[in-house]
CSV table of C-alpha atoms in Angstrom, one decimal:
chain,number,residue,atom,x,y,z
A,7,MET,CA,-8.0,-30.7,1.3
A,8,THR,CA,-11.3,-28.9,2.4
A,9,ALA,CA,-13.3,-27.5,-0.7
A,10,THR,CA,-16.2,-24.7,-0.6
A,11,LEU,CA,-17.8,-23.3,-3.6
A,12,ILE,CA,-18.8,-19.5,-3.4
A,13,THR,CA,-21.8,-19.4,-5.8
A,14,ASN,CA,-25.0,-17.3,-6.8
A,15,ILE,CA,-22.0,-14.3,-7.3
A,16,GLY,CA,-23.8,-11.5,-8.9
A,17,GLU,CA,-20.5,-9.9,-10.5
A,18,LEU,CA,-17.1,-11.7,-9.9
A,19,THR,CA,-13.9,-9.5,-10.6
A,20,THR,CA,-11.3,-12.1,-11.6
A,21,ASN,CA,-8.7,-9.5,-13.2
A,22,VAL,CA,-8.0,-12.0,-15.3
A,23,ALA,CA,-7.6,-10.1,-18.4
A,24,ALA,CA,-10.4,-10.8,-21.3
A,25,SER,CA,-10.4,-8.6,-24.4
A,26,ASP,CA,-10.8,-4.9,-23.2
A,27,ASP,CA,-11.6,-6.0,-19.5
A,28,PRO,CA,-8.8,-6.2,-17.4
A,29,CYS,CA,-10.8,-7.0,-14.4
A,30,GLY,CA,-12.0,-10.5,-15.9
A,31,THR,CA,-15.4,-9.4,-14.9
A,32,LEU,CA,-17.9,-12.6,-14.8
A,33,ARG,CA,-21.8,-12.4,-14.1
A,34,ASP,CA,-23.5,-15.3,-12.3
A,35,ALA,CA,-20.5,-16.5,-11.4
A,36,ALA,CA,-19.1,-18.7,-9.0
A,37,VAL,CA,-15.6,-19.6,-7.3
A,38,LEU,CA,-14.5,-22.6,-5.9
A,39,ILE,CA,-11.7,-22.9,-3.3
A,40,GLU,CA,-9.7,-26.0,-2.2
A,41,GLY,CA,-7.4,-25.1,1.0
A,42,SER,CA,-5.4,-22.0,0.3
A,43,ARG,CA,-5.9,-21.5,-3.2
A,44,ILE,CA,-8.1,-20.7,-5.8
A,45,ALA,CA,-9.1,-23.8,-7.5
A,46,TRP,CA,-11.5,-22.8,-10.3
A,47,ALA,CA,-13.7,-19.6,-11.2
A,48,GLY,CA,-16.4,-19.3,-14.3
A,49,PRO,CA,-20.2,-19.7,-14.9
A,50,ALA,CA,-22.1,-20.6,-11.6
A,51,ALA,CA,-24.0,-23.2,-13.9
A,52,SER,CA,-20.7,-24.9,-14.5
A,53,ALA,CA,-19.4,-25.2,-11.4
A,54,PRO,CA,-18.5,-28.4,-9.8
A,55,VAL,CA,-20.2,-29.7,-7.0
A,56,VAL,CA,-18.9,-30.1,-3.5
A,57,GLU,CA,-20.2,-30.4,-0.1
A,58,GLN,CA,-19.2,-26.6,1.5
A,59,MET,CA,-21.1,-24.0,-0.6
A,60,VAL,CA,-21.7,-20.4,0.2
A,61,ASP,CA,-24.6,-18.4,-1.0
A,62,ALA,CA,-23.1,-15.2,-2.4
A,63,ALA,CA,-27.2,-14.3,-3.1
A,64,GLY,CA,-26.0,-12.0,-6.2
A,65,ARG,CA,-23.1,-9.7,-4.3
A,66,ALA,CA,-20.4,-8.6,-5.7
A,67,VAL,CA,-16.8,-10.9,-5.2
A,68,LEU,CA,-13.7,-9.4,-6.0
A,69,PRO,CA,-10.1,-9.9,-5.0
A,70,GLY,CA,-8.9,-9.1,-1.5
A,71,PHE,CA,-6.9,-5.2,-1.5
A,72,VAL,CA,-3.5,-5.4,-1.7
A,73,ASP,CA,-2.3,-1.9,0.1
A,74,SER,CA,1.2,-1.9,-0.8
A,75,HIS,CA,2.3,1.3,1.0
A,76,THR,CA,1.9,1.9,4.6
A,77,HIS,CA,3.5,2.9,8.0
A,78,LEU,CA,1.7,0.8,10.6
A,79,VAL,CA,4.2,1.1,13.4
A,80,PHE,CA,4.0,4.0,15.3
A,81,GLY,CA,2.8,6.0,18.5
A,82,GLY,CA,1.4,8.7,19.6
A,83,ASP,CA,-0.6,10.5,16.7
A,84,ARG,CA,-0.9,14.0,15.2
A,85,ALA,CA,-4.2,15.5,15.1
A,86,ASP,CA,-2.7,18.5,16.2
A,87,GLU,CA,-0.9,18.8,12.8
A,88,PHE,CA,-3.8,17.5,11.0
A,89,ALA,CA,-6.1,20.5,12.2
A,90,ALA,CA,-3.7,23.1,12.1
A,91,ARG,CA,-3.3,22.1,8.4
A,92,MET,CA,-7.2,22.4,7.8
A,93,ALA,CA,-6.5,26.1,9.2
A,94,GLY,CA,-4.4,27.0,6.6
A,95,GLN,CA,-0.6,26.0,7.5
A,96,PRO,CA,1.0,23.9,4.8
A,97,TYR,CA,2.3,20.3,5.2
A,98,ALA,CA,6.1,19.8,5.5
A,99,ALA,CA,8.3,16.4,6.1
A,100,GLY,CA,9.8,17.9,8.9
A,101,GLY,CA,6.5,15.8,11.3
A,102,ILE,CA,7.8,12.9,11.0
A,103,ARG,CA,10.1,13.5,14.3
A,104,THR,CA,7.1,14.6,15.8
A,105,THR,CA,5.8,10.7,15.9
A,106,VAL,CA,9.4,9.6,15.8
A,107,ALA,CA,9.4,11.0,19.6
A,108,ALA,CA,6.4,9.1,20.7
A,109,THR,CA,7.4,5.9,18.8
A,110,ARG,CA,10.9,5.6,20.8
A,111,ALA,CA,8.8,6.3,23.9
A,112,ALA,CA,6.7,3.4,23.3
A,113,SER,CA,7.3,-0.6,24.6
A,114,ASP,CA,7.2,-3.1,22.1
A,115,ASP,CA,3.9,-4.4,24.0
A,116,GLU,CA,2.3,-1.3,23.5
A,117,LEU,CA,3.7,-0.9,19.9
A,118,ARG,CA,2.5,-4.2,19.2
A,119,ARG,CA,-1.2,-4.1,20.5
A,120,ARG,CA,-1.7,-0.9,18.3
A,121,LEU,CA,-0.8,-2.3,15.1
A,122,ALA,CA,-2.6,-5.3,16.0
A,123,GLY,CA,-5.3,-3.0,15.9
A,124,PHE,CA,-4.2,-1.2,12.7
A,125,VAL,CA,-4.3,-4.9,11.1
A,126,ALA,CA,-7.9,-5.7,12.1
A,127,GLU,CA,-9.3,-2.4,10.6
A,128,LEU,CA,-7.2,-3.6,7.1
A,129,HIS,CA,-8.9,-6.6,7.5
A,130,ALA,CA,-12.5,-5.6,8.1
A,131,GLN,CA,-12.0,-3.0,5.1
A,132,GLY,CA,-11.1,-6.0,2.4
A,133,THR,CA,-7.3,-5.9,2.6
A,134,THR,CA,-5.4,-9.2,2.6
A,135,THR,CA,-1.9,-8.4,2.1
A,136,PHE,CA,-0.3,-5.2,3.0
A,137,GLU,CA,3.4,-3.7,3.2
A,138,ILE,CA,4.7,-1.9,6.2
A,139,LYS,CA,7.6,0.6,6.4
A,140,THR,CA,9.9,1.1,9.3
A,141,GLY,CA,10.9,4.8,9.4
A,142,TYR,CA,9.6,6.1,13.2
A,143,GLY,CA,12.8,4.9,15.0
A,144,LEU,CA,15.7,6.3,13.3
A,145,THR,CA,18.0,4.6,15.3
A,146,VAL,CA,19.8,1.4,14.7
A,147,HIS,CA,17.8,-0.2,18.1
A,148,ASP,CA,14.3,1.5,17.1
A,149,GLU,CA,14.5,1.0,13.5
A,150,ALA,CA,15.6,-2.4,13.7
A,151,ARG,CA,12.2,-3.2,16.5
A,152,LEU,CA,9.7,-1.8,14.2
A,153,ALA,CA,11.5,-4.1,11.6
A,154,ARG,CA,10.9,-6.9,13.9
A,155,LEU,CA,7.6,-6.2,14.7
A,156,ALA,CA,6.3,-5.7,11.0
A,157,ALA,CA,7.5,-9.1,10.5
A,158,GLU,CA,5.2,-10.6,12.9
A,159,VAL,CA,2.1,-9.6,10.8
A,160,THR,CA,3.4,-9.3,6.9
A,161,PRO,CA,6.5,-10.7,4.8
A,162,GLU,CA,6.5,-7.5,3.2
A,163,VAL,CA,8.6,-5.7,5.5
A,164,THR,CA,10.1,-2.1,3.9
A,165,PHE,CA,13.1,-0.6,5.8
A,166,LEU,CA,12.9,3.3,5.8
A,167,GLY,CA,15.5,4.5,8.1
A,168,ALA,CA,16.0,7.2,5.4
A,169,HIS,CA,12.4,9.1,6.4
A,170,VAL,CA,13.6,11.8,7.4
A,171,VAL,CA,16.9,12.9,9.3
A,172,ALA,CA,16.8,12.2,12.9
A,173,ALA,CA,16.7,15.6,14.8
A,174,GLU,CA,20.1,14.7,16.6
A,175,TYR,CA,22.0,14.8,13.6
A,176,ALA,CA,20.6,17.8,12.3
A,177,ASP,CA,24.1,19.6,11.6
A,178,ALA,CA,25.4,16.2,10.8
A,179,ARG,CA,23.8,14.8,7.6
A,180,ASP,CA,26.3,13.2,6.2
A,181,GLU,CA,26.4,11.0,9.5
A,182,TYR,CA,23.5,10.0,9.6
A,183,VAL,CA,22.9,8.7,5.9
A,184,GLU,CA,26.3,6.5,7.0
A,185,LEU,CA,24.4,5.0,9.6
A,186,VAL,CA,21.3,4.7,7.5
A,187,ALA,CA,23.1,2.7,4.7
A,188,GLY,CA,25.7,1.0,7.5
A,189,PRO,CA,24.4,-0.3,10.8
A,190,MET,CA,21.1,0.9,10.7
A,191,LEU,CA,20.7,-1.2,7.4
A,192,ALA,CA,22.4,-4.3,8.9
A,193,ALA,CA,20.0,-4.3,12.0
A,194,CYS,CA,17.0,-4.2,9.6
A,195,ALA,CA,18.1,-6.6,6.8
A,196,PRO,CA,16.9,-9.7,8.2
A,197,HIS,CA,13.7,-8.9,9.1
A,198,ALA,CA,12.9,-6.8,5.6
A,199,LYS,CA,12.4,-7.4,1.7
A,200,TRP,CA,12.8,-3.9,0.9
A,201,VAL,CA,14.4,-0.7,1.5
A,202,ASP,CA,13.1,2.8,0.7
A,203,VAL,CA,14.0,6.3,0.4
A,204,PHE,CA,11.9,9.3,1.2
A,205,CYS,CA,13.2,11.5,-2.1
A,206,GLU,CA,12.4,15.2,-1.4
A,207,THR,CA,12.7,18.5,-0.2
A,208,GLY,CA,13.2,18.3,3.2
A,209,ALA,CA,14.3,14.9,3.4
A,210,PHE,CA,16.7,13.0,1.6
A,211,THR,CA,19.0,14.1,-1.6
A,212,ALA,CA,19.2,12.2,-4.6
A,213,ALA,CA,22.8,11.6,-4.0
A,214,GLU,CA,21.8,10.5,-0.4
A,215,SER,CA,18.7,8.1,-1.4
A,216,ARG,CA,21.3,6.3,-4.4
A,217,GLN,CA,23.7,6.0,-1.5
A,218,VAL,CA,21.0,4.4,1.0
A,219,LEU,CA,19.2,2.8,-1.9
A,220,GLU,CA,21.7,0.8,-3.5
A,221,ALA,CA,23.3,-0.1,-0.3
A,222,GLY,CA,20.6,-1.8,0.6
A,223,MET,CA,20.5,-3.9,-2.6
A,224,THR,CA,24.0,-5.4,-1.8
A,225,ARG,CA,22.2,-7.1,1.0
A,226,GLY,CA,19.7,-8.1,-1.2
A,227,LEU,CA,16.8,-5.8,-0.6
A,228,VAL,CA,14.8,-4.6,-3.5
A,229,PRO,CA,14.2,-0.8,-3.9
A,230,ARG,CA,11.0,1.1,-3.7
A,231,VAL,CA,11.2,5.2,-3.7
A,232,HIS,CA,9.0,8.1,-2.0
A,233,GLY,CA,9.2,10.5,-4.7
A,234,ASN,CA,7.9,14.1,-6.2
A,235,GLN,CA,5.2,14.2,-3.5
A,236,LEU,CA,5.2,17.5,-2.5
A,237,GLY,CA,7.2,19.4,-6.0
A,238,PRO,CA,9.0,18.6,-8.8
A,239,GLY,CA,11.8,16.2,-8.2
A,240,ASP,CA,14.4,13.2,-9.0
A,241,GLY,CA,12.7,10.7,-7.1
A,242,VAL,CA,11.0,8.9,-10.4
A,243,ARG,CA,14.1,9.1,-12.9
A,244,LEU,CA,16.1,7.7,-9.5
A,245,ALA,CA,13.6,4.8,-9.1
A,246,VAL,CA,13.4,3.9,-12.6
A,247,SER,CA,17.5,3.8,-13.0
A,248,LEU,CA,17.8,1.6,-10.1
A,249,GLY,CA,15.0,-0.8,-11.4
A,250,ALA,CA,12.6,-0.1,-8.4
A,251,ALA,CA,9.9,-1.8,-7.7
A,252,SER,CA,7.6,1.0,-6.7
A,253,VAL,CA,7.5,4.9,-6.9
A,254,ASP,CA,5.1,6.2,-4.5
A,255,HIS,CA,3.2,9.6,-4.2
A,256,CYS,CA,3.7,10.8,-8.2
A,257,THR,CA,2.1,14.0,-7.4
A,258,TYR,CA,4.4,16.2,-9.3
A,259,LEU,CA,5.6,14.9,-12.5
A,260,SER,CA,7.1,16.1,-15.3
A,261,ASP,CA,6.6,14.7,-19.2
A,262,ASP,CA,10.4,13.1,-18.8
A,263,ASP,CA,9.4,11.6,-15.7
A,264,VAL,CA,6.0,9.9,-17.5
A,265,ALA,CA,8.0,9.0,-20.3
A,266,ALA,CA,10.7,7.4,-18.0
A,267,LEU,CA,7.8,5.5,-15.9
A,268,ALA,CA,6.2,3.7,-19.0
A,269,GLY,CA,9.6,2.4,-20.6
A,270,SER,CA,10.3,0.5,-16.9
A,271,SER,CA,8.9,-1.9,-15.0
A,272,THR,CA,8.7,0.4,-12.2
A,273,VAL,CA,4.7,0.7,-10.9
A,274,ALA,CA,3.8,4.2,-9.9
A,275,THR,CA,1.3,4.1,-6.6
A,276,LEU,CA,-0.7,6.5,-6.1
A,277,LEU,CA,-1.5,7.5,-2.4
A,278,PRO,CA,-5.1,10.0,-2.7
A,279,GLY,CA,-5.3,9.8,1.0
A,280,VAL,CA,-2.5,11.9,0.8
A,281,GLU,CA,-3.8,14.6,-1.1
A,282,PHE,CA,-7.1,14.2,1.1
A,283,SER,CA,-5.0,15.4,3.9
A,284,THR,CA,-2.6,17.5,3.0
A,285,ARG,CA,-4.6,19.4,0.3
A,286,HIS,CA,-1.7,19.0,-2.2
A,287,PRO,CA,-3.3,18.6,-5.9
A,288,TYR,CA,-4.0,15.1,-6.6
A,289,PRO,CA,-1.9,12.9,-9.1
A,290,ASP,CA,-3.0,12.5,-13.0
A,291,ALA,CA,-3.7,8.9,-13.1
A,292,ARG,CA,-5.5,9.5,-17.0
A,293,ARG,CA,-2.2,10.7,-18.0
A,294,LEU,CA,-0.1,7.8,-16.3
A,295,ILE,CA,-2.4,5.3,-17.9
A,296,ASP,CA,-3.0,7.1,-21.1
A,297,ALA,CA,1.3,6.5,-21.1
A,298,GLY,CA,1.0,3.4,-20.6
A,299,VAL,CA,2.4,3.0,-17.1
A,300,THR,CA,1.1,0.2,-14.5
A,301,LEU,CA,-0.6,2.1,-11.5
A,302,ALA,CA,-1.3,0.9,-7.7
A,303,LEU,CA,-3.4,2.5,-5.4
A,304,ALA,CA,-2.5,2.4,-1.8
A,305,SER,CA,-3.6,3.7,2.2
A,306,ASP,CA,0.0,5.4,3.2
A,307,CYS,CA,-1.8,4.3,6.3
A,308,ASN,CA,0.5,6.9,8.5
A,309,PRO,CA,-0.5,9.5,11.8
A,310,GLY,CA,0.4,12.8,9.6
A,311,THR,CA,-0.7,12.3,6.2
A,312,SER,CA,-3.2,10.0,5.5
A,313,PHE,CA,-4.4,8.5,9.0
A,314,THR,CA,-6.9,5.8,7.0
A,315,SER,CA,-6.9,2.3,6.8
A,316,SER,CA,-9.1,2.2,4.2
A,317,MET,CA,-8.4,0.9,0.6
A,318,PRO,CA,-12.2,1.1,-1.0
A,319,LEU,CA,-11.8,5.3,0.5
A,320,MET,CA,-8.5,5.0,-1.9
A,321,ILE,CA,-10.7,3.8,-4.8
A,322,ALA,CA,-13.2,6.4,-4.4
A,323,LEU,CA,-10.8,9.0,-3.9
A,324,ALA,CA,-8.9,7.8,-7.1
A,325,VAL,CA,-12.3,7.6,-9.2
A,326,ARG,CA,-13.7,11.3,-8.1
A,327,GLU,CA,-10.5,13.3,-8.0
A,328,MET,CA,-7.9,11.2,-10.4
A,329,GLY,CA,-9.8,10.3,-13.6
A,330,MET,CA,-9.5,6.9,-12.9
A,331,THR,CA,-12.9,4.5,-14.1
A,332,VAL,CA,-14.0,2.2,-11.4
A,333,PRO,CA,-12.3,-0.8,-12.9
A,334,GLU,CA,-9.2,1.3,-13.6
A,335,ALA,CA,-9.2,1.9,-9.9
A,336,VAL,CA,-10.1,-1.7,-9.0
A,337,TRP,CA,-7.5,-3.0,-10.8
A,338,ALA,CA,-4.9,-0.8,-9.2
A,339,ALA,CA,-6.1,-1.7,-5.6
A,340,THR,CA,-5.8,-5.3,-6.2
A,341,ALA,CA,-3.8,-6.4,-9.4
A,342,GLY,CA,-1.8,-3.3,-9.7
A,343,GLY,CA,-0.4,-3.6,-6.0
A,344,ALA,CA,0.1,-7.2,-6.6
A,345,VAL,CA,2.7,-5.7,-9.0
A,346,ALA,CA,3.7,-3.3,-7.2
A,347,LEU,CA,5.5,-5.9,-4.1
A,348,ARG,CA,6.0,-8.1,-7.0
A,349,ARG,CA,4.0,-11.2,-6.2
A,350,ASP,CA,2.0,-13.1,-8.6
A,351,ASP,CA,0.1,-15.1,-6.3
A,352,ILE,CA,-2.4,-12.4,-5.2
A,353,GLY,CA,-4.1,-9.5,-6.7
A,354,HIS,CA,-6.4,-12.0,-8.8
A,355,LEU,CA,-8.6,-15.0,-8.7
A,356,ALA,CA,-7.7,-17.1,-11.1
A,357,PRO,CA,-6.8,-21.3,-10.1
A,358,GLY,CA,-3.6,-21.6,-8.4
A,359,ALA,CA,-3.7,-18.1,-6.9
A,360,ARG,CA,-4.1,-17.5,-2.9
A,361,ALA,CA,-7.8,-17.3,-1.8
A,362,ASP,CA,-7.9,-13.9,-0.8
A,363,LEU,CA,-11.1,-12.6,-1.6
A,364,VAL,CA,-13.9,-9.6,-0.4
A,365,VAL,CA,-17.4,-10.1,-0.6
A,366,LEU,CA,-19.3,-6.9,-1.4
A,367,ASP,CA,-22.5,-6.0,0.4
A,368,ALA,CA,-23.5,-4.6,-3.0
A,369,PRO,CA,-24.1,-5.9,-6.5
A,370,SER,CA,-21.0,-4.6,-8.3
A,371,ARG,CA,-17.8,-3.1,-7.6
A,372,THR,CA,-18.7,-0.1,-8.8
A,373,HIS,CA,-20.9,0.7,-5.2
A,374,LEU,CA,-17.0,1.0,-3.7
A,375,ALA,CA,-17.1,4.6,-5.4
A,376,TYR,CA,-20.9,5.2,-5.5
A,377,ARG,CA,-21.2,5.2,-2.1
A,378,PRO,CA,-17.8,6.5,-0.7
A,379,GLY,CA,-17.8,5.9,3.2
A,380,VAL,CA,-20.4,3.0,3.2
A,381,PRO,CA,-19.3,-0.3,5.2
A,382,LEU,CA,-19.8,-2.6,2.0
A,383,VAL,CA,-17.8,-5.2,2.9
A,384,HIS,CA,-20.0,-8.0,3.5
A,385,ALA,CA,-16.8,-10.9,4.2
A,386,VAL,CA,-13.6,-11.7,4.2
A,387,TYR,CA,-11.6,-14.8,2.7
A,388,LYS,CA,-7.5,-15.2,3.3
A,389,ASP,CA,-5.8,-17.9,2.1
A,390,GLY,CA,-9.5,-19.9,2.2
A,391,ALA,CA,-10.5,-19.0,5.7
A,392,ARG,CA,-13.1,-16.4,6.3
A,393,LEU,CA,-11.8,-13.7,8.8
């Protein structure tokens, strides 16, 4: 088994909590990789002797980013919609149908090539684990092919047939919900791990959302929820009541919503790229952290409301706009994302974890927020191999 020691690390973020430091920060550190796993991490002076060594030259090293919310399989774009929003037109959920039309018209090979480009973007920016949702097909055939294509590049596939009501069912909502919870779910479940629903004004009611999520659960899928994005609503409490892995957006929360999250295992996944793109207010991360809620940060990369794949940008926005410290934001973008995906093998650099890590061209993780927009990723390792 090949062993590689990355040594002379200026700042190592292990995410192995120590006293008051949830990031488990080590200085003048080293990490030993054996095969696809972390074998050891600690002071460079105490590192095991191995033949293959990499000098980090004082750079910072941290776990690979875990992006637990993306929509990467789609056709077309919505640049005109973005320009209109920037000119003052408000965002509404119905814009998804534009992408649905373009996605239905695209071939598998076209979608696959575009997806490969997005995966390359993610890796180049330090993301080593990512989730992908369906939701831009909205027919049994198209949702199934999106799930199948997503499964070619990640094990974290989410069935999101309940993204919006398909246009052809505009006057038959009940029929569409039955389609999603029945034949569409059956076609997608073999390729998926998660089931999600957009529980929001303009999308699906709490009752409709529950019907779809419970149907997914009967097929062994674990629920996730888009909730409380456009205004107060039932998404958070629905997610908690079903034991969902995460509820994503959480922009508009009542005190009861916060209390429900704090008393549950459901992660609040915040998506600041959406607020950047839609000009909605940013979520109050400080309020959630102070209440004891577990947070994740994710990109929500999609063509309508957050067309960015940059987790470093999410960290910078969380620190600048959402009341998070740099350590809190980095933890949420790594370990928090792992919790949202219910994974214990990623998001940290303890022995036994996957050797997914990022070497920054900077002496500390603070530079991720301090130098926004600058390409700071020097090297990325996935399962022990440099990408």
